[in-house]
PDB file of C-alpha atoms in Angstrom:
ATOM      1  CA  MET L 124       7.925  11.017  40.649  1.00 48.00           C
ATOM      2  CA  LYS L 125       8.788  14.621  39.916  1.00 48.00           C
ATOM      3  CA  ARG L 126       6.696  17.269  41.674  1.00 51.00           C
ATOM      4  CA  GLU L 127       6.869  21.002  41.157  1.00 53.00           C
ATOM      5  CA  VAL L 128       5.937  23.300  44.052  1.00 47.00           C
ATOM      6  CA  LEU L 129       5.276  27.029  43.888  1.00 49.00           C
ATOM      7  CA  LEU L 130       4.446  28.999  47.059  1.00 46.00           C
ATOM      8  CA  PHE L 131       2.865  32.443  47.257  1.00 45.00           C
ATOM      9  CA  PHE L 132       1.953  34.134  50.553  1.00 42.00           C
ATOM     10  CA  SER L 133      -0.013  37.305  51.199  1.00 43.00           C
ATOM     11  CA  VAL L 134      -1.523  38.863  54.310  1.00 40.00           C
ATOM     12  CA  LEU L 135      -4.629  40.975  53.763  1.00 42.00           C
ATOM     13  CA  SER L 136      -6.542  43.320  55.963  1.00 42.00           C
ATOM     14  CA  LEU L 137      -9.108  40.569  56.390  1.00 47.00           C
ATOM     15  CA  PRO L 138      -8.781  38.201  59.344  1.00 46.00           C
ATOM     16  CA  ALA L 139      -8.024  35.298  56.974  1.00 57.00           C
ATOM     17  CA  VAL L 140      -4.559  34.503  55.684  1.00 56.00           C
ATOM     18  CA  LEU L 141      -4.656  33.589  51.965  1.00 72.00           C
ATOM     19  CA  SER L 142      -1.896  31.488  50.467  1.00 84.00           C
ATOM     20  CA  GLN L 143      -1.371  29.723  47.154  1.00 89.00           C
ATOM     21  CA  ILE L 144       0.329  26.496  46.272  1.00 91.00           C
ATOM     22  CA  SER L 145       0.767  24.584  43.005  1.00 94.00           C
ATOM     23  CA  TYR L 146       1.756  21.015  42.283  1.00 96.00           C
ATOM     24  CA  SER L 147       2.339  19.127  39.053  1.00 97.00           C
ATOM     25  CA  ILE L 148       1.721  15.380  38.795  1.00 97.00           C
ATOM     26  CA  PRO L 149       1.332  12.878  35.942  1.00 97.00           C
ATOM     27  CA  GLU L 150      -2.059  11.370  35.220  1.00 96.00           C
ATOM     28  CA  GLU L 151      -2.994   7.788  36.134  1.00 96.00           C
ATOM     29  CA  MET L 152      -1.245   7.809  39.530  1.00 97.00           C
ATOM     30  CA  SER L 153      -2.638   5.074  41.780  1.00 96.00           C
ATOM     31  CA  LYS L 154      -4.878   5.742  44.782  1.00 95.00           C
ATOM     32  CA  GLY L 155      -2.950   6.939  47.813  1.00 95.00           C
ATOM     33  CA  SER L 156      -0.054   8.341  45.782  1.00 96.00           C
ATOM     34  CA  LEU L 157       1.516  11.510  47.150  1.00 97.00           C
ATOM     35  CA  VAL L 158       0.555  14.802  45.526  1.00 96.00           C
ATOM     36  CA  GLY L 159       2.296  17.123  47.987  1.00 95.00           C
ATOM     37  CA  ASN L 160       3.239  17.675  51.616  1.00 95.00           C
ATOM     38  CA  VAL L 161       1.188  20.709  52.628  1.00 91.00           C
ATOM     39  CA  ALA L 162       2.542  20.808  56.183  1.00 91.00           C
ATOM     40  CA  GLN L 163       6.157  20.747  55.014  1.00 91.00           C
ATOM     41  CA  ASP L 164       5.668  23.132  52.098  1.00 90.00           C
ATOM     42  CA  PHE L 165       3.991  25.735  54.345  1.00 85.00           C
ATOM     43  CA  GLY L 166       6.028  25.065  57.479  1.00 85.00           C
ATOM     44  CA  LEU L 167       2.899  24.027  59.380  1.00 85.00           C
ATOM     45  CA  ASP L 168       2.813  21.694  62.339  1.00 88.00           C
ATOM     46  CA  VAL L 169       0.443  18.804  61.710  1.00 89.00           C
ATOM     47  CA  LYS L 170      -1.149  19.690  65.067  1.00 89.00           C
ATOM     48  CA  ARG L 171      -2.227  22.988  63.486  1.00 88.00           C
ATOM     49  CA  LEU L 172      -3.936  21.069  60.677  1.00 88.00           C
ATOM     50  CA  GLN L 173      -5.721  18.897  63.188  1.00 89.00           C
ATOM     51  CA  ALA L 174      -6.684  21.696  65.583  1.00 86.00           C
ATOM     52  CA  GLY L 175      -7.737  23.924  62.705  1.00 84.00           C
ATOM     53  CA  LYS L 176      -9.906  21.142  61.279  1.00 90.00           C
ATOM     54  CA  ALA L 177      -8.172  21.469  57.918  1.00 87.00           C
ATOM     55  CA  ARG L 178     -10.405  20.357  55.094  1.00 89.00           C
ATOM     56  CA  ILE L 179     -10.682  20.611  51.310  1.00 89.00           C
ATOM     57  CA  HIS L 180     -13.323  22.798  49.657  1.00 85.00           C
ATOM     58  CA  THR L 181     -13.939  22.227  45.975  1.00 79.00           C
ATOM     59  CA  GLY L 182     -16.567  21.420  43.392  1.00 70.00           C
ATOM     60  CA  ASP L 183     -16.362  18.402  41.148  1.00 65.00           C
ATOM     61  CA  ASP L 184     -12.623  18.055  41.744  1.00 54.00           C
ATOM     62  CA  ALA L 185     -13.134  16.820  45.321  1.00 57.00           C
ATOM     63  CA  GLU L 186     -13.271  13.206  44.214  1.00 81.00           C
ATOM     64  CA  TYR L 187      -9.671  13.218  42.989  1.00 92.00           C
ATOM     65  CA  ILE L 188      -7.635  14.711  45.875  1.00 92.00           C
ATOM     66  CA  GLN L 189      -7.860  14.117  49.627  1.00 93.00           C
ATOM     67  CA  LEU L 190      -6.121  15.616  52.683  1.00 93.00           C
ATOM     68  CA  ASN L 191      -4.514  13.507  55.409  1.00 93.00           C
ATOM     69  CA  ARG L 192      -4.600  15.847  58.444  1.00 91.00           C
ATOM     70  CA  GLU L 193      -2.572  13.472  60.616  1.00 91.00           C
ATOM     71  CA  ARG L 194       0.408  13.682  58.243  1.00 93.00           C
ATOM     72  CA  GLY L 195      -0.266  16.909  56.382  1.00 92.00           C
ATOM     73  CA  LEU L 196      -0.307  15.186  52.999  1.00 95.00           C
ATOM     74  CA  LEU L 197      -2.345  15.631  49.839  1.00 95.00           C
ATOM     75  CA  THR L 198      -2.888  12.251  48.188  1.00 96.00           C
ATOM     76  CA  ILE L 199      -4.738  10.762  45.238  1.00 95.00           C
ATOM     77  CA  LYS L 200      -8.278   9.739  46.155  1.00 93.00           C
ATOM     78  CA  GLU L 201      -9.312   8.553  42.689  1.00 92.00           C
ATOM     79  CA  LYS L 202      -7.074   7.785  39.719  1.00 94.00           C
ATOM     80  CA  ILE L 203      -7.034  10.746  37.311  1.00 95.00           C
ATOM     81  CA  ASP L 204      -7.462  10.291  33.562  1.00 95.00           C
ATOM     82  CA  ARG L 205      -6.317  13.553  31.991  1.00 95.00           C
ATOM     83  CA  GLU L 206      -8.146  12.809  28.716  1.00 94.00           C
ATOM     84  CA  ALA L 207     -11.451  12.218  30.541  1.00 92.00           C
ATOM     85  CA  LEU L 208     -10.950  15.297  32.712  1.00 92.00           C
ATOM     86  CA  CYS L 209      -9.762  17.842  30.144  1.00 92.00           C
ATOM     87  CA  LYS L 210      -9.847  16.182  26.707  1.00 89.00           C
ATOM     88  CA  GLN L 211      -7.386  18.194  24.541  1.00 88.00           C
ATOM     89  CA  GLU L 212      -7.429  21.289  26.751  1.00 90.00           C
ATOM     90  CA  THR L 213      -4.110  22.492  28.151  1.00 89.00           C
ATOM     91  CA  PRO L 214      -3.083  23.063  30.807  1.00 94.00           C
ATOM     92  CA  CYS L 215      -5.224  20.506  32.633  1.00 95.00           C
ATOM     93  CA  ALA L 216      -5.538  21.327  36.330  1.00 95.00           C
ATOM     94  CA  LEU L 217      -7.564  20.741  39.491  1.00 94.00           C
ATOM     95  CA  HIS L 218      -8.398  23.778  41.635  1.00 92.00           C
ATOM     96  CA  PHE L 219      -9.465  23.637  45.285  1.00 91.00           C
ATOM     97  CA  GLN L 220      -8.989  25.298  48.670  1.00 90.00           C
ATOM     98  CA  ILE L 221      -7.687  24.017  51.983  1.00 90.00           C
ATOM     99  CA  ALA L 222      -9.402  25.820  54.872  1.00 90.00           C
ATOM    100  CA  LEU L 223      -8.281  25.995  58.528  1.00 90.00           C
ATOM    101  CA  GLU L 224     -10.061  27.507  61.536  1.00 89.00           C
ATOM    102  CA  ASN L 225      -8.924  29.475  64.632  1.00 87.00           C
ATOM    103  CA  PRO L 226      -7.453  31.511  63.079  1.00 88.00           C
ATOM    104  CA  ILE L 227      -9.016  31.274  59.633  1.00 89.00           C
ATOM    105  CA  GLU L 228      -6.476  30.445  56.983  1.00 88.00           C
ATOM    106  CA  ILE L 229      -7.187  29.524  53.358  1.00 89.00           C
ATOM    107  CA  ILE L 230      -4.735  27.842  51.041  1.00 89.00           C
ATOM    108  CA  SER L 231      -5.649  28.020  47.342  1.00 91.00           C
ATOM    109  CA  ALA L 232      -4.265  24.921  45.622  1.00 92.00           C
ATOM    110  CA  THR L 233      -3.765  24.061  41.960  1.00 94.00           C
ATOM    111  CA  VAL L 234      -2.705  20.597  40.814  1.00 96.00           C
ATOM    112  CA  GLU L 235      -1.650  20.416  37.161  1.00 97.00           C
ATOM    113  CA  ILE L 236      -2.201  17.023  35.542  1.00 97.00           C
ATOM    114  CA  THR L 237       0.450  16.240  32.944  1.00 96.00           C
ATOM    115  CA  ASP L 238      -0.042  13.819  30.079  1.00 96.00           C
ATOM    116  CA  ILE L 239       1.475  10.345  29.847  1.00 95.00           C
ATOM    117  CA  ASN L 240       1.517   8.276  26.680  1.00 96.00           C
ATOM    118  CA  ASP L 241      -1.365   5.987  27.605  1.00 95.00           C
ATOM    119  CA  ASN L 242      -3.302   6.169  24.326  1.00 95.00           C
ATOM    120  CA  PRO L 243      -2.229   4.966  20.868  1.00 97.00           C
ATOM    121  CA  PRO L 244      -3.362   6.693  17.666  1.00 96.00           C
ATOM    122  CA  ARG L 245      -6.579   5.048  16.468  1.00 96.00           C
ATOM    123  CA  PHE L 246      -8.408   4.896  13.148  1.00 96.00           C
ATOM    124  CA  GLU L 247     -12.187   4.881  13.198  1.00 93.00           C
ATOM    125  CA  LYS L 248     -12.244   1.940  10.765  1.00 94.00           C
ATOM    126  CA  GLU L 249      -9.933  -1.041  10.417  1.00 95.00           C
ATOM    127  CA  GLU L 250      -9.838  -0.893   6.617  1.00 96.00           C
ATOM    128  CA  ARG L 251     -10.509   1.344   3.623  1.00 95.00           C
ATOM    129  CA  ARG L 252     -11.196   0.269   0.038  1.00 96.00           C
ATOM    130  CA  PHE L 253     -10.383   2.143  -3.163  1.00 95.00           C
ATOM    131  CA  GLU L 254     -11.245   1.390  -6.789  1.00 94.00           C
ATOM    132  CA  ILE L 255      -8.715   3.126  -9.027  1.00 94.00           C
ATOM    133  CA  SER L 256      -8.615   2.990 -12.823  1.00 94.00           C
ATOM    134  CA  GLU L 257      -5.383   1.800 -14.366  1.00 93.00           C
ATOM    135  CA  SER L 258      -5.626   4.914 -16.536  1.00 92.00           C
ATOM    136  CA  ALA L 259      -5.239   7.175 -13.459  1.00 94.00           C
ATOM    137  CA  ILE L 260      -2.474   9.681 -14.123  1.00 94.00           C
ATOM    138  CA  VAL L 261       0.663   9.987 -12.023  1.00 96.00           C
ATOM    139  CA  GLY L 262       0.073  12.610  -9.347  1.00 95.00           C
ATOM    140  CA  SER L 263      -3.541  11.591  -8.672  1.00 95.00           C
ATOM    141  CA  LYS L 264      -4.412  12.092  -4.987  1.00 94.00           C
ATOM    142  CA  PHE L 265      -6.502   9.889  -2.711  1.00 95.00           C
ATOM    143  CA  LEU L 266      -7.464  11.173   0.738  1.00 93.00           C
ATOM    144  CA  LEU L 267      -7.010   8.709   3.606  1.00 94.00           C
ATOM    145  CA  GLU L 268      -8.776   8.484   6.956  1.00 91.00           C
ATOM    146  CA  LYS L 269      -7.324  10.540   9.802  1.00 91.00           C
ATOM    147  CA  ALA L 270      -6.215   8.849  13.000  1.00 94.00           C
ATOM    148  CA  ALA L 271      -7.118  10.327  16.384  1.00 92.00           C
ATOM    149  CA  ASP L 272      -4.944  10.337  19.503  1.00 94.00           C
ATOM    150  CA  LEU L 273      -6.355  11.397  22.880  1.00 93.00           C
ATOM    151  CA  ASP L 274      -2.888  12.272  24.162  1.00 94.00           C
ATOM    152  CA  ILE L 275      -1.337  15.696  23.602  1.00 93.00           C
ATOM    153  CA  GLY L 276       2.039  17.144  22.610  1.00 92.00           C
ATOM    154  CA  ARG L 277       4.727  14.620  21.751  1.00 93.00           C
ATOM    155  CA  ASN L 278       2.492  11.858  23.065  1.00 95.00           C
ATOM    156  CA  GLY L 279      -0.084  12.716  20.404  1.00 94.00           C
ATOM    157  CA  LEU L 280      -0.142  11.747  16.729  1.00 94.00           C
ATOM    158  CA  GLN L 281       3.110  12.712  14.979  1.00 94.00           C
ATOM    159  CA  SER L 282       3.427  10.821  11.688  1.00 95.00           C
ATOM    160  CA  TYR L 283       2.029   8.334   9.161  1.00 96.00           C
ATOM    161  CA  THR L 284       3.729   5.638   7.088  1.00 96.00           C
ATOM    162  CA  LEU L 285       2.422   3.600   4.134  1.00 96.00           C
ATOM    163  CA  GLN L 286       3.877   0.213   3.254  1.00 95.00           C
ATOM    164  CA  PRO L 287       4.625  -1.069   0.717  1.00 90.00           C
ATOM    165  CA  ASN L 288       4.774   2.137  -1.304  1.00 83.00           C
ATOM    166  CA  GLU L 289       5.994   1.085  -4.744  1.00 90.00           C
ATOM    167  CA  ASN L 290       3.083   2.771  -6.543  1.00 94.00           C
ATOM    168  CA  PHE L 291       2.099   5.464  -4.047  1.00 96.00           C
ATOM    169  CA  ASN L 292       3.778   8.237  -2.091  1.00 94.00           C
ATOM    170  CA  LEU L 293       2.350   9.388   1.226  1.00 96.00           C
ATOM    171  CA  LYS L 294       1.924  13.100   1.942  1.00 94.00           C
ATOM    172  CA  VAL L 295       0.937  14.439   5.369  1.00 93.00           C
ATOM    173  CA  HIS L 296      -0.714  17.825   5.924  1.00 88.00           C
ATOM    174  CA  GLY L 297      -1.010  19.658   9.239  1.00 85.00           C
ATOM    175  CA  GLN L 298      -4.471  21.028  10.032  1.00 81.00           C
ATOM    176  CA  SER L 299      -5.400  24.258  11.805  1.00 79.00           C
ATOM    177  CA  ASP L 300      -6.781  22.258  14.739  1.00 75.00           C
ATOM    178  CA  GLY L 301      -3.437  20.521  15.222  1.00 76.00           C
ATOM    179  CA  SER L 302      -4.502  17.243  13.623  1.00 81.00           C
ATOM    180  CA  LYS L 303      -2.751  15.654  10.658  1.00 86.00           C
ATOM    181  CA  LYS L 304      -4.331  14.275   7.494  1.00 87.00           C
ATOM    182  CA  ALA L 305      -2.684  11.950   4.985  1.00 92.00           C
ATOM    183  CA  GLU L 306      -3.190  11.308   1.298  1.00 94.00           C
ATOM    184  CA  MET L 307      -1.830   8.782  -1.190  1.00 95.00           C
ATOM    185  CA  ILE L 308      -0.273  10.201  -4.333  1.00 96.00           C
ATOM    186  CA  LEU L 309       0.143   7.943  -7.363  1.00 97.00           C
ATOM    187  CA  GLN L 310       3.821   7.941  -8.325  1.00 96.00           C
ATOM    188  CA  LYS L 311       3.877   5.015 -10.771  1.00 95.00           C
ATOM    189  CA  PRO L 312       1.252   4.038 -13.395  1.00 95.00           C
ATOM    190  CA  LEU L 313      -1.001   1.132 -12.472  1.00 95.00           C
ATOM    191  CA  ASP L 314      -1.311  -1.937 -14.673  1.00 93.00           C
ATOM    192  CA  ARG L 315      -4.286  -4.166 -13.910  1.00 91.00           C
ATOM    193  CA  GLU L 316      -2.932  -6.959 -16.065  1.00 89.00           C
ATOM    194  CA  LYS L 317       0.172  -7.144 -13.854  1.00 92.00           C
ATOM    195  CA  GLN L 318      -1.500  -6.491 -10.495  1.00 93.00           C
ATOM    196  CA  GLU L 319      -5.240  -6.207 -10.047  1.00 94.00           C
ATOM    197  CA  PHE L 320      -5.324  -6.081  -6.243  1.00 96.00           C
ATOM    198  CA  MET L 321      -3.062  -4.261  -3.775  1.00 95.00           C
ATOM    199  CA  SER L 322      -3.017  -4.338   0.001  1.00 96.00           C
ATOM    200  CA  LEU L 323      -1.208  -1.531   1.839  1.00 97.00           C
ATOM    201  CA  LEU L 324      -0.779  -0.822   5.543  1.00 97.00           C
ATOM    202  CA  LEU L 325      -1.283   2.734   6.809  1.00 97.00           C
ATOM    203  CA  THR L 326       0.351   3.253  10.221  1.00 97.00           C
ATOM    204  CA  ALA L 327      -0.166   6.253  12.514  1.00 97.00           C
ATOM    205  CA  LYS L 328       2.563   6.847  15.116  1.00 96.00           C
ATOM    206  CA  ASP L 329       2.873   9.073  18.158  1.00 96.00           C
ATOM    207  CA  GLY L 330       6.088  10.557  19.581  1.00 95.00           C
ATOM    208  CA  GLY L 331       5.980   9.016  23.039  1.00 93.00           C
ATOM    209  CA  ALA L 332       8.444   6.640  24.641  1.00 91.00           C
ATOM    210  CA  PRO L 333       7.721   3.867  24.143  1.00 91.00           C
ATOM    211  CA  GLN L 334       6.107   4.807  20.866  1.00 96.00           C
ATOM    212  CA  ARG L 335       2.512   3.749  20.249  1.00 97.00           C
ATOM    213  CA  SER L 336       0.843   3.217  16.894  1.00 98.00           C
ATOM    214  CA  GLY L 337      -2.402   2.292  15.164  1.00 97.00           C
ATOM    215  CA  THR L 338      -2.977   0.748  11.737  1.00 98.00           C
ATOM    216  CA  MET L 339      -5.512   0.653   8.926  1.00 97.00           C
ATOM    217  CA  GLN L 340      -5.511  -1.772   5.996  1.00 98.00           C
ATOM    218  CA  ILE L 341      -5.824  -0.136   2.560  1.00 97.00           C
ATOM    219  CA  HIS L 342      -7.290  -2.382  -0.172  1.00 97.00           C
ATOM    220  CA  ILE L 343      -6.990  -1.200  -3.774  1.00 97.00           C
ATOM    221  CA  THR L 344      -8.758  -2.723  -6.775  1.00 96.00           C
ATOM    222  CA  VAL L 345      -7.297  -1.611 -10.103  1.00 94.00           C
ATOM    223  CA  LEU L 346     -10.072  -1.114 -12.652  1.00 91.00           C
ATOM    224  CA  ASP L 347      -9.544  -2.177 -16.232  1.00 88.00           C
ATOM    225  CA  VAL L 348      -9.310  -0.004 -19.324  1.00 85.00           C
ATOM    226  CA  ASN L 349      -9.235  -1.404 -22.860  1.00 76.00           C
ATOM    227  CA  ASP L 350      -5.480  -1.184 -23.317  1.00 74.00           C
ATOM    228  CA  ASN L 351      -4.799  -4.666 -24.705  1.00 75.00           C
ATOM    229  CA  ALA L 352      -5.517  -6.122 -28.165  1.00 77.00           C
ATOM    230  CA  PRO L 353      -6.635  -9.746 -28.510  1.00 82.00           C
ATOM    231  CA  VAL L 354      -3.813 -12.185 -29.220  1.00 84.00           C
ATOM    232  CA  PHE L 355      -4.321 -15.411 -31.182  1.00 86.00           C
ATOM    233  CA  SER L 356      -2.870 -18.617 -29.806  1.00 88.00           C
ATOM    234  CA  GLN L 357      -0.870 -18.966 -33.053  1.00 89.00           C
ATOM    235  CA  ALA L 358       0.008 -16.623 -35.886  1.00 86.00           C
ATOM    236  CA  VAL L 359      -1.090 -18.944 -38.720  1.00 88.00           C
ATOM    237  CA  TYR L 360      -3.758 -21.649 -38.776  1.00 89.00           C
ATOM    238  CA  LYS L 361      -3.585 -24.293 -41.531  1.00 90.00           C
ATOM    239  CA  ALA L 362      -6.338 -26.733 -42.457  1.00 89.00           C
ATOM    240  CA  ALA L 363      -7.336 -29.048 -45.326  1.00 89.00           C
ATOM    241  CA  VAL L 364     -10.858 -29.586 -46.637  1.00 87.00           C
ATOM    242  CA  LYS L 365     -12.253 -31.690 -49.476  1.00 88.00           C
ATOM    243  CA  GLU L 366     -13.813 -29.874 -52.399  1.00 83.00           C
ATOM    244  CA  ASN L 367     -17.029 -31.828 -52.090  1.00 86.00           C
ATOM    245  CA  SER L 368     -17.502 -30.940 -48.420  1.00 85.00           C
ATOM    246  CA  MET L 369     -20.957 -29.773 -47.446  1.00 88.00           C
ATOM    247  CA  LYS L 370     -21.875 -26.308 -46.228  1.00 89.00           C
ATOM    248  CA  GLY L 371     -21.347 -26.083 -42.459  1.00 87.00           C
ATOM    249  CA  THR L 372     -18.329 -28.394 -42.451  1.00 88.00           C
ATOM    250  CA  LEU L 373     -15.878 -27.486 -39.638  1.00 91.00           C
ATOM    251  CA  ILE L 374     -12.547 -26.475 -41.112  1.00 87.00           C
ATOM    252  CA  THR L 375     -10.635 -25.399 -38.000  1.00 90.00           C
ATOM    253  CA  LYS L 376     -11.023 -23.568 -34.725  1.00 91.00           C
ATOM    254  CA  VAL L 377      -9.194 -20.351 -33.906  1.00 89.00           C
ATOM    255  CA  SER L 378      -8.616 -19.054 -30.394  1.00 88.00           C
ATOM    256  CA  ALA L 379      -7.589 -15.655 -29.059  1.00 86.00           C
ATOM    257  CA  SER L 380      -7.221 -14.198 -25.580  1.00 85.00           C
ATOM    258  CA  ASP L 381      -7.372 -10.661 -24.186  1.00 80.00           C
ATOM    259  CA  ALA L 382      -5.656  -9.564 -20.980  1.00 83.00           C
ATOM    260  CA  ASP L 383      -8.363  -6.974 -20.336  1.00 79.00           C
ATOM    261  CA  LYS L 384     -11.291  -7.699 -18.064  1.00 79.00           C
ATOM    262  CA  GLY L 385     -15.066  -7.781 -18.483  1.00 77.00           C
ATOM    263  CA  SER L 386     -16.443  -6.270 -21.669  1.00 76.00           C
ATOM    264  CA  ASN L 387     -12.941  -5.008 -22.518  1.00 77.00           C
ATOM    265  CA  GLY L 388     -11.706  -8.585 -22.638  1.00 78.00           C
ATOM    266  CA  ARG L 389     -14.694 -10.092 -24.457  1.00 84.00           C
ATOM    267  CA  ILE L 390     -13.673 -11.446 -27.872  1.00 82.00           C
ATOM    268  CA  SER L 391     -15.716 -11.817 -31.037  1.00 82.00           C
ATOM    269  CA  TYR L 392     -14.494 -13.184 -34.375  1.00 82.00           C
ATOM    270  CA  VAL L 393     -15.100 -11.871 -37.890  1.00 81.00           C
ATOM    271  CA  ILE L 394     -13.568 -12.637 -41.277  1.00 80.00           C
ATOM    272  CA  GLY L 395     -11.926  -9.470 -42.506  1.00 72.00           C
ATOM    273  CA  ASN L 396     -10.582 -10.619 -45.872  1.00 60.00           C
ATOM    274  CA  SER L 397     -10.823  -7.925 -48.529  1.00 51.00           C
ATOM    275  CA  MET L 398     -11.608 -10.535 -51.159  1.00 57.00           C
ATOM    276  CA  ALA L 399     -15.398 -10.661 -51.172  1.00 58.00           C
ATOM    277  CA  ASP L 400     -15.522 -14.166 -52.659  1.00 67.00           C
ATOM    278  CA  ASN L 401     -13.502 -15.648 -49.796  1.00 69.00           C
ATOM    279  CA  SER L 402     -15.654 -14.009 -47.161  1.00 70.00           C
ATOM    280  CA  LYS L 403     -18.704 -15.601 -48.777  1.00 79.00           C
ATOM    281  CA  LEU L 404     -17.148 -19.073 -48.837  1.00 86.00           C
ATOM    282  CA  PHE L 405     -16.260 -19.166 -45.145  1.00 86.00           C
ATOM    283  CA  HIS L 406     -17.904 -18.212 -41.877  1.00 86.00           C
ATOM    284  CA  VAL L 407     -16.557 -17.919 -38.329  1.00 88.00           C
ATOM    285  CA  THR L 408     -18.770 -18.349 -35.259  1.00 89.00           C
ATOM    286  CA  GLU L 409     -18.634 -16.350 -32.029  1.00 86.00           C
ATOM    287  CA  ASP L 410     -16.593 -19.082 -30.384  1.00 88.00           C
ATOM    288  CA  GLY L 411     -13.995 -19.249 -33.190  1.00 88.00           C
ATOM    289  CA  HIS L 412     -15.214 -22.172 -35.305  1.00 90.00           C
ATOM    290  CA  VAL L 413     -14.361 -21.637 -38.988  1.00 89.00           C
ATOM    291  CA  LEU L 414     -17.054 -23.280 -41.143  1.00 89.00           C
ATOM    292  CA  LEU L 415     -17.528 -23.836 -44.839  1.00 88.00           C
ATOM    293  CA  ASN L 416     -20.239 -21.467 -46.035  1.00 88.00           C
ATOM    294  CA  GLY L 417     -20.242 -22.105 -49.797  1.00 84.00           C
ATOM    295  CA  LYS L 418     -19.113 -24.464 -52.539  1.00 86.00           C
ATOM    296  CA  ILE L 419     -15.374 -24.763 -53.186  1.00 85.00           C
ATOM    297  CA  ASP L 420     -13.775 -26.133 -56.349  1.00 81.00           C
ATOM    298  CA  TYR L 421     -10.242 -27.534 -56.405  1.00 83.00           C
ATOM    299  CA  GLU L 422      -9.891 -26.709 -60.118  1.00 79.00           C
ATOM    300  CA  ILE L 423     -10.692 -23.050 -59.454  1.00 79.00           C
ATOM    301  CA  ALA L 424      -8.590 -22.549 -56.310  1.00 82.00           C
ATOM    302  CA  LYS L 425      -6.288 -24.944 -54.523  1.00 83.00           C
ATOM    303  CA  MET L 426      -5.729 -22.626 -51.505  1.00 84.00           C
ATOM    304  CA  TYR L 427      -7.544 -19.839 -49.711  1.00 82.00           C
ATOM    305  CA  GLU L 428      -6.249 -17.238 -47.314  1.00 81.00           C
ATOM    306  CA  ILE L 429      -8.572 -15.479 -44.936  1.00 82.00           C
ATOM    307  CA  ASP L 430      -7.922 -12.954 -42.149  1.00 79.00           C
TER     308      ASP L 430
END
């Protein structure tokens, strides 16, 4: 463990001797861990600490640090969580005094608590869903959830990644409060007929060693636009019918499909022949059944074409 010690001494006109000392320790040290050797750092005999009834005076910070008068040591009384103690505030420090009697001597102590990488970046939700039209233009932006990291500095949130990223780029923006936000930018047109659903993984990473990360699943549903024409199962349908067939006789059935979805993919059939007589002789139902709708005469016409 690396400890930093700074000593400042001053003798005032008052009967008390005031001194200052500073230590720096990482958070999460176990109970009993050494903070600093007060006797050694001040050149005091431990008997002076005992005879002077050395004791710590502090407010809320008393629960974290304790003084061993027999050995002249400051040790951890309760494990310190820097994030719980100071949140994002820096520097994070404990302030207290060590007082001795006969003669009165006061040591003002500061213990800085440094951050360790004990928190990964976290998203508030495990997943996020988007519905994006396949007509969305390249360059369209979609704001993603921000991750939060309780650690600070390099141990805090540093970057985001998005995988796979065939259709989207990821852009990260730094905020005035030090946080980072991310947004997806469409870089390739979407095609619902090729891929209706996408699942991407957004990862937030810190800069600690070892590196910690958090993830969020991004689910994308590509919404349909009417960009596909119906396609018949065959280009030409041929059928034969007797001239004495009754009205309503089934001649053939046509079938078409549309790659679009919902109302955009719903198909209806009509006879579009420009010859009015033909359109009167035949009828097509909503489900593609072509029926005889009038009287046909072989002597008048041996073949009919309808569209």
